[in-house]
PDB file of C-alpha atoms in Angstrom:
ATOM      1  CA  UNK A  12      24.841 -14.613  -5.681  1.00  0.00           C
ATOM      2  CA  UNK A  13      22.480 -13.913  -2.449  1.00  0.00           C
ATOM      3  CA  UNK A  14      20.835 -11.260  -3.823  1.00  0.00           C
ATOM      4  CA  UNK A  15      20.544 -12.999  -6.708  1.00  0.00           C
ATOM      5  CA  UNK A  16      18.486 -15.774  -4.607  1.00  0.00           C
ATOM      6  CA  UNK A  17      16.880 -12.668  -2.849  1.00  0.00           C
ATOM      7  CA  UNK A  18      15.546 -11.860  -6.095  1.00  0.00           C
ATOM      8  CA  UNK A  19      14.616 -14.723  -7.027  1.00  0.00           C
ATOM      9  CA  UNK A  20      12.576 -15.261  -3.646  1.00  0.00           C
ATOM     10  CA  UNK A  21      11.150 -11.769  -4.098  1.00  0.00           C
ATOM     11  CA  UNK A  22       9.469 -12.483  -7.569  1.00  0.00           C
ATOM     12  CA  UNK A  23       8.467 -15.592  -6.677  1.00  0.00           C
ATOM     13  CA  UNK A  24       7.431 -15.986  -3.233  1.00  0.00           C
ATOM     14  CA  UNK A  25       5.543 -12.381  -2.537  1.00  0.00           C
ATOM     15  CA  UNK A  26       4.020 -11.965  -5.889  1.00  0.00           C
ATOM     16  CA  UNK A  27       6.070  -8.875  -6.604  1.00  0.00           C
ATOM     17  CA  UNK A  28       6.061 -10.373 -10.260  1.00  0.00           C
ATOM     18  CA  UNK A  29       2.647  -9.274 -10.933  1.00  0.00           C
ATOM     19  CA  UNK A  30       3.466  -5.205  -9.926  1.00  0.00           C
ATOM     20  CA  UNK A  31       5.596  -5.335 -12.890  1.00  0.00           C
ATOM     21  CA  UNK A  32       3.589  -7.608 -16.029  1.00  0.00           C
ATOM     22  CA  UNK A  33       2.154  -5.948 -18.188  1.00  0.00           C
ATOM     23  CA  UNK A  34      -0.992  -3.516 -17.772  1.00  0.00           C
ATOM     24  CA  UNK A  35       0.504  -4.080 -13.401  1.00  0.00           C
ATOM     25  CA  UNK A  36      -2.529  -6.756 -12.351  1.00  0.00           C
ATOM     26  CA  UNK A  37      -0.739  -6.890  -9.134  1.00  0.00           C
ATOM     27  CA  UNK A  38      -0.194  -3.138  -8.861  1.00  0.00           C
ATOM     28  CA  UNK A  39      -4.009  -2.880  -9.569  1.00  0.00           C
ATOM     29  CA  UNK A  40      -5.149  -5.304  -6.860  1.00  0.00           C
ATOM     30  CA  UNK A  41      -2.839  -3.630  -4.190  1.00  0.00           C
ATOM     31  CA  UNK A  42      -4.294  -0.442  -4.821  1.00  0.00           C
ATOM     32  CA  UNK A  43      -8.085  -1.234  -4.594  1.00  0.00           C
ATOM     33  CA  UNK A  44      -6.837  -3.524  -1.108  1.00  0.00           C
ATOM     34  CA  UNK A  45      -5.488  -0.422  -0.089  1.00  0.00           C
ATOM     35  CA  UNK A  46      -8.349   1.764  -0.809  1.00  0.00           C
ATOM     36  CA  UNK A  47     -10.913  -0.435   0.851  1.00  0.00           C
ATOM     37  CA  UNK A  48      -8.747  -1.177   4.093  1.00  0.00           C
ATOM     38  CA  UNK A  49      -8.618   3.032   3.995  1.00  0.00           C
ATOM     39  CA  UNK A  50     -12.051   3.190   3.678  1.00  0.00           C
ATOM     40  CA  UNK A  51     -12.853   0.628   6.230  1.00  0.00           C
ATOM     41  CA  UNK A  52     -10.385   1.424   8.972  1.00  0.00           C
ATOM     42  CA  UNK A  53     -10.278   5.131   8.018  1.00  0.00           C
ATOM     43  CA  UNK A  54     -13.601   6.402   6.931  1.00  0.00           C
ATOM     44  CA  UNK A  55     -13.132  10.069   7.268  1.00  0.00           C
ATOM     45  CA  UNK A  56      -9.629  10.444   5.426  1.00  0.00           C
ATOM     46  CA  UNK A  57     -11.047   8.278   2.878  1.00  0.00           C
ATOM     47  CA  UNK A  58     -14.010  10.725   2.142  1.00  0.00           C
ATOM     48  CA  UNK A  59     -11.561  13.786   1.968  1.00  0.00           C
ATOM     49  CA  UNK A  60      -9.132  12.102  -0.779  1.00  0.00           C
ATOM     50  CA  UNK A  61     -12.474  11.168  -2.370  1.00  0.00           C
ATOM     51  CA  UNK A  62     -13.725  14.952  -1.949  1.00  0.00           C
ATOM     52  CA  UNK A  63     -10.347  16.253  -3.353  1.00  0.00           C
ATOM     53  CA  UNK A  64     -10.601  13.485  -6.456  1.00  0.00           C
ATOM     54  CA  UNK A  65      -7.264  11.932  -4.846  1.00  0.00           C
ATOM     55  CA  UNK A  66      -7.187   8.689  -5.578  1.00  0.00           C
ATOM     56  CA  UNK A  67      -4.009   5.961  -4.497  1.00  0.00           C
ATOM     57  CA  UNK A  68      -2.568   5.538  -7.716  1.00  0.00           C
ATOM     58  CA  UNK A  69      -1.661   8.934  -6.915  1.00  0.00           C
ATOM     59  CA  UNK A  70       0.355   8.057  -4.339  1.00  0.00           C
ATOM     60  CA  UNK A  71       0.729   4.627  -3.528  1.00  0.00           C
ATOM     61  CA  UNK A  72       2.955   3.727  -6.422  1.00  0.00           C
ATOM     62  CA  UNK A  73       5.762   3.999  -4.924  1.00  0.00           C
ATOM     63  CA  UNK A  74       5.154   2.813  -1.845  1.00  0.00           C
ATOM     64  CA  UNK A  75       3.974  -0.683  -3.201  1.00  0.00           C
ATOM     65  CA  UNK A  76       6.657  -0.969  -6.238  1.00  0.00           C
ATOM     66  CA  UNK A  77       9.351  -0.475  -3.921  1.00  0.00           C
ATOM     67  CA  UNK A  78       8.413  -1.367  -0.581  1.00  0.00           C
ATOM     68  CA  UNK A  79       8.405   2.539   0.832  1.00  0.00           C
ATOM     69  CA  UNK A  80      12.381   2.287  -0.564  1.00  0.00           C
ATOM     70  CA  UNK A  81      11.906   4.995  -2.731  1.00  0.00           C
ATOM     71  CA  UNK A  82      10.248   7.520  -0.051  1.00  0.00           C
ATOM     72  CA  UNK A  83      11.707   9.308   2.500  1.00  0.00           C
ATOM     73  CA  UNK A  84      11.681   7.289   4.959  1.00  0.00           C
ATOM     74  CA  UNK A  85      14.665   7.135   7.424  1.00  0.00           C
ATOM     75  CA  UNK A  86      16.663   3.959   6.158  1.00  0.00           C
ATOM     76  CA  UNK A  87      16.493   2.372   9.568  1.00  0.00           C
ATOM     77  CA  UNK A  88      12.986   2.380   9.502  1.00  0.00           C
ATOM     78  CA  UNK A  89      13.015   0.482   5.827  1.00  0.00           C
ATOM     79  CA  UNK A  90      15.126  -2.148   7.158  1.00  0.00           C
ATOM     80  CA  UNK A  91      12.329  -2.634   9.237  1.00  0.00           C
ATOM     81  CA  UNK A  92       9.959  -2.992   7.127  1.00  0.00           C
ATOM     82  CA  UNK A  93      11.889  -4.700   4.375  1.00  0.00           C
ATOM     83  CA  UNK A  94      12.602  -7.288   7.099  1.00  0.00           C
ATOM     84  CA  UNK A  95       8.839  -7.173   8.588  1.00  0.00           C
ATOM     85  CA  UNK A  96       8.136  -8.062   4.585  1.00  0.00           C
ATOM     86  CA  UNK A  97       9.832 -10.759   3.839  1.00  0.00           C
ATOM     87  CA  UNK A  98       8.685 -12.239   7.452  1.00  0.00           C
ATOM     88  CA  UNK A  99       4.511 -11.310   6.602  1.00  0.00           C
ATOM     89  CA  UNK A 100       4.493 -10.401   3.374  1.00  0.00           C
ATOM     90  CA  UNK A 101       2.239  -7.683   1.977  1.00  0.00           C
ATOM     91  CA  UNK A 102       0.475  -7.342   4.510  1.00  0.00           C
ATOM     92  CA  UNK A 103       3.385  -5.317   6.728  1.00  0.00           C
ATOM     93  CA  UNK A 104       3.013  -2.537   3.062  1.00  0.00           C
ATOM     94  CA  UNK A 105      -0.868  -2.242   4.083  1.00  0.00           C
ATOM     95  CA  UNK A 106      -0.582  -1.726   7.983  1.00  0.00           C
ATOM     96  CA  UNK A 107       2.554   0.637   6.631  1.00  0.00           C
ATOM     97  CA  UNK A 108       0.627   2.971   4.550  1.00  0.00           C
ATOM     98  CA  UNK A 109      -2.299   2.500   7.251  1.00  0.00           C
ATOM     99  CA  UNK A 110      -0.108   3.589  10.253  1.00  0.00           C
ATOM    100  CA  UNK A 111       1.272   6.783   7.936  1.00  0.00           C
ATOM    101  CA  UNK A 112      -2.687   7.793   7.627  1.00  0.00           C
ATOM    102  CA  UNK A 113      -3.504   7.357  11.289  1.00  0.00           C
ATOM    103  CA  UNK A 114      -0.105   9.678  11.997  1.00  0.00           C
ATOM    104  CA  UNK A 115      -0.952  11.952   8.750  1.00  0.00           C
ATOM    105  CA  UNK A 116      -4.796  12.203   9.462  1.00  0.00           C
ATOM    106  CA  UNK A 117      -5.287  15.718  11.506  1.00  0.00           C
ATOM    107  CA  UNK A 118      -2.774  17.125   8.921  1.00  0.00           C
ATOM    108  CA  UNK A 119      -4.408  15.814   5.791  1.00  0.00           C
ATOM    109  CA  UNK A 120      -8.123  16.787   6.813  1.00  0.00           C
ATOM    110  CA  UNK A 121      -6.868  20.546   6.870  1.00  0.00           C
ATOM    111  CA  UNK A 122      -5.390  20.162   3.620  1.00  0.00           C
ATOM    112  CA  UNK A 123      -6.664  21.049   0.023  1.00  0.00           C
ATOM    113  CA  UNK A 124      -6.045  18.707  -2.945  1.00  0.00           C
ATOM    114  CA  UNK A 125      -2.459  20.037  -3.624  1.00  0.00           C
ATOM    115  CA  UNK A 126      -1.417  20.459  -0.012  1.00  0.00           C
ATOM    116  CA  UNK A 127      -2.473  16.802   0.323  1.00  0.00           C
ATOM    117  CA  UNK A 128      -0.967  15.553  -2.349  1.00  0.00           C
ATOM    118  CA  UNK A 129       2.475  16.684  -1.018  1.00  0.00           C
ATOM    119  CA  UNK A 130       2.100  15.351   2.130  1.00  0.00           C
ATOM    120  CA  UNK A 131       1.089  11.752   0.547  1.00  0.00           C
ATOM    121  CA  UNK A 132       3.860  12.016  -1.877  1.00  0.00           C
ATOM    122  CA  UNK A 133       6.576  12.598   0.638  1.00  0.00           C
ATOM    123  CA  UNK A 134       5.670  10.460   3.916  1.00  0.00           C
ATOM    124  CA  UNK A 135       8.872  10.714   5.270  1.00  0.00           C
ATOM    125  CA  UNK A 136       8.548  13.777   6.982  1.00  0.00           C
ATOM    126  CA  UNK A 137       5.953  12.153   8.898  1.00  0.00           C
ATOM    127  CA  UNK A 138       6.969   9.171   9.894  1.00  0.00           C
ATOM    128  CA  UNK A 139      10.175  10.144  10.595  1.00  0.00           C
ATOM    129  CA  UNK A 140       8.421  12.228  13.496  1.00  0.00           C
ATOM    130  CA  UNK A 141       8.597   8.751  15.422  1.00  0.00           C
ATOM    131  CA  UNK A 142      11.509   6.362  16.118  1.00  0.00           C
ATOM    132  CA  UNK A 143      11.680   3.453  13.822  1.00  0.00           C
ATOM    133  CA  UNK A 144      10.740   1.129  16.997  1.00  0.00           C
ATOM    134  CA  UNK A 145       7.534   3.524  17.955  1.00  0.00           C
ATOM    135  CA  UNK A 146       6.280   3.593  13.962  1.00  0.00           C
ATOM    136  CA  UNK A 147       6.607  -0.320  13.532  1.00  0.00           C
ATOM    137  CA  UNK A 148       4.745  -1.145  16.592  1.00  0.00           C
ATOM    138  CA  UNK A 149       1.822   1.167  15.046  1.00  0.00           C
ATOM    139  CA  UNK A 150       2.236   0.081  12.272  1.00  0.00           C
ATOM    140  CA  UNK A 151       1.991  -3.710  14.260  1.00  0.00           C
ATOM    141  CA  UNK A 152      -1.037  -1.786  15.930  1.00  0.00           C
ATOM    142  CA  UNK A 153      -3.051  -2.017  12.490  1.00  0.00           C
ATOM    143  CA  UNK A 154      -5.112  -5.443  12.260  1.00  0.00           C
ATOM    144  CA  UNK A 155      -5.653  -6.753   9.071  1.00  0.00           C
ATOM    145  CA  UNK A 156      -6.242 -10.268   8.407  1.00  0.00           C
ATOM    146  CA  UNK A 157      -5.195 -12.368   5.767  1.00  0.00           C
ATOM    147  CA  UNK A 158      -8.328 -13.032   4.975  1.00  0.00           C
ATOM    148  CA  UNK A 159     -10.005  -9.836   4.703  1.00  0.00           C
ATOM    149  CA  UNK A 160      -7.147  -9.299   2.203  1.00  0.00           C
ATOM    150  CA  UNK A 161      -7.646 -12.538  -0.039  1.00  0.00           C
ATOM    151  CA  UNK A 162     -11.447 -11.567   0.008  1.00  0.00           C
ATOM    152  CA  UNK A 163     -10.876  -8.043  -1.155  1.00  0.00           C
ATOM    153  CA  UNK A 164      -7.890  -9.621  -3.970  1.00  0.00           C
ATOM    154  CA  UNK A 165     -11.288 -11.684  -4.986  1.00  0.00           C
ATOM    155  CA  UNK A 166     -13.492  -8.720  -5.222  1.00  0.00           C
ATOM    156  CA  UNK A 167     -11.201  -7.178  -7.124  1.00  0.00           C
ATOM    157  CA  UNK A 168     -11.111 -10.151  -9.738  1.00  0.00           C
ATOM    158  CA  UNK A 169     -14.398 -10.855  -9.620  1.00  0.00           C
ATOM    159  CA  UNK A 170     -15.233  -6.820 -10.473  1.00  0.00           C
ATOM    160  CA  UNK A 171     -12.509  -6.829 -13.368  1.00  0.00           C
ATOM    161  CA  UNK A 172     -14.176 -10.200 -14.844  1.00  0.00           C
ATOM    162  CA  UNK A 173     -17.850  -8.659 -14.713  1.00  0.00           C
ATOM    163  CA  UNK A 174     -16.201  -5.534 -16.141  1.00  0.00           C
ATOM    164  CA  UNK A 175     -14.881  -7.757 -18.995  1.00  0.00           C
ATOM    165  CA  UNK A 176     -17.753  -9.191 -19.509  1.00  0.00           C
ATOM    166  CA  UNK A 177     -19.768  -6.269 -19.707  1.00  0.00           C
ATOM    167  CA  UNK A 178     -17.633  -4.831 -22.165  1.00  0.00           C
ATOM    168  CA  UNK A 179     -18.133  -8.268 -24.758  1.00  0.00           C
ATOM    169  CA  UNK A 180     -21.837  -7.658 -23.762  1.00  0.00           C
ATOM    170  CA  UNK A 181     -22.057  -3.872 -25.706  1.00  0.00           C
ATOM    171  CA  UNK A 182     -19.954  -5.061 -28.627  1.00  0.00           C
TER     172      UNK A 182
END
C-alpha cells in the first residue's frame, strides 16, 4: 500500500505524469530546461554536443524517465538522489545531470560523436569515480533557481504555441 501512495505522490505531486502522456510534453520541457541550463552554465560542452549533432534526447531519456535509476549509477548514490527528489523536486535531476558534465567535461571535449555518446549513455562510470557524499554535494554545488526553471518551462510553451501557430498560418 505505501508504494502505492508513493506512486500516487509521484504522478501527482512532481509532474512525472506529463513524461509519460502522450507525444511526452513533460519529457519535452525537461529536455529543452536541460539544454539551456547546459548551455548557460556550460558553454563549451554545449558547443561540442552541438558540433557532434548530439543532442539530449540522446541521452537524457533515461536519466529524466527514471530519475538516473536506470543508469549506472552506484545504488547508494540513487538513494540519494531519489531522496534529494522527492525533498526538491526536479530540480535535484538538473543539478544531477549538471554535476555529471562538470565531472565528464575534460573527457567529453576529447571525444568524437561516438566516443561521446558512450560516455553520456553510461554515466556511471563517472560518477561513481566520487563517493556518493562528494557527488551530491556537487551536485548541491550547481545553483539553479526555481525560477530560472519556470521561466525556461514558459519559453518552452510559449515557442511550441508560436510553432503551432505558425503551422495553422501556412495551411
Amino acid at each position: 500500500e505505501e508504494a502505492f501512495w508513493c506512486f500516487v505522490r509521484l504522478m501527482s505531486t512532481y509532474c512525472t505524469r506529463e513524461l509519460f502522456a502522450r507525444g511526452m510534453p513533460g519529457l519535452q520541457v525537461r529536455m529543452f530546461q536541460f539544454d539551456a541550463l547546459l548551455h548557460t552554465l556550460l558553454p563549451d560542452v554545449h558547443a561540442h554536443l552541438h558540433k557532434h549533432e548530439i543532442e539530449p534526447n540522446s541521452f537524457c531519456l533515461k536519466w529524466f524517465l527514471s530519475v538516473f535509476a536506470a543508469t549506472t549509477i552506484d545504488f547508494r548514490t540513487i538513494l540519494r538522489i531519489w531522496d534529494l527528489f522527492f525533498f526538491t523536486g526536479w530540480r535535484i535531476v538538473f543539478q544531477v545531470g549538471l554535476a555529471f558534465f562538470h565531472e565528464a567535461a575534460e573527457d567529453l571535449m576529447q571525444r568524437d560523436h561516438l566516443d561521446a555518446l558512450h560516455l553520456l549513455c553510461d554515466i556511471g562510470p563517472t560518477v561513481n569515480r566520487l563517493s556518493p557524499d562528494a557527488f551530491l554535494q556537487r551536485c548541491l554545488n550547481v545553483r539553479i533557481r526555481r525560477d530560472a526553471l519556470q521561466a525556461l518551462r514558459d519559453e518552452y510553451r510559449t515557442q511550441l504555441t508560436d510553432g503551432m501557430h505558425a503551422k495553422r498560418d501556412d495551411r
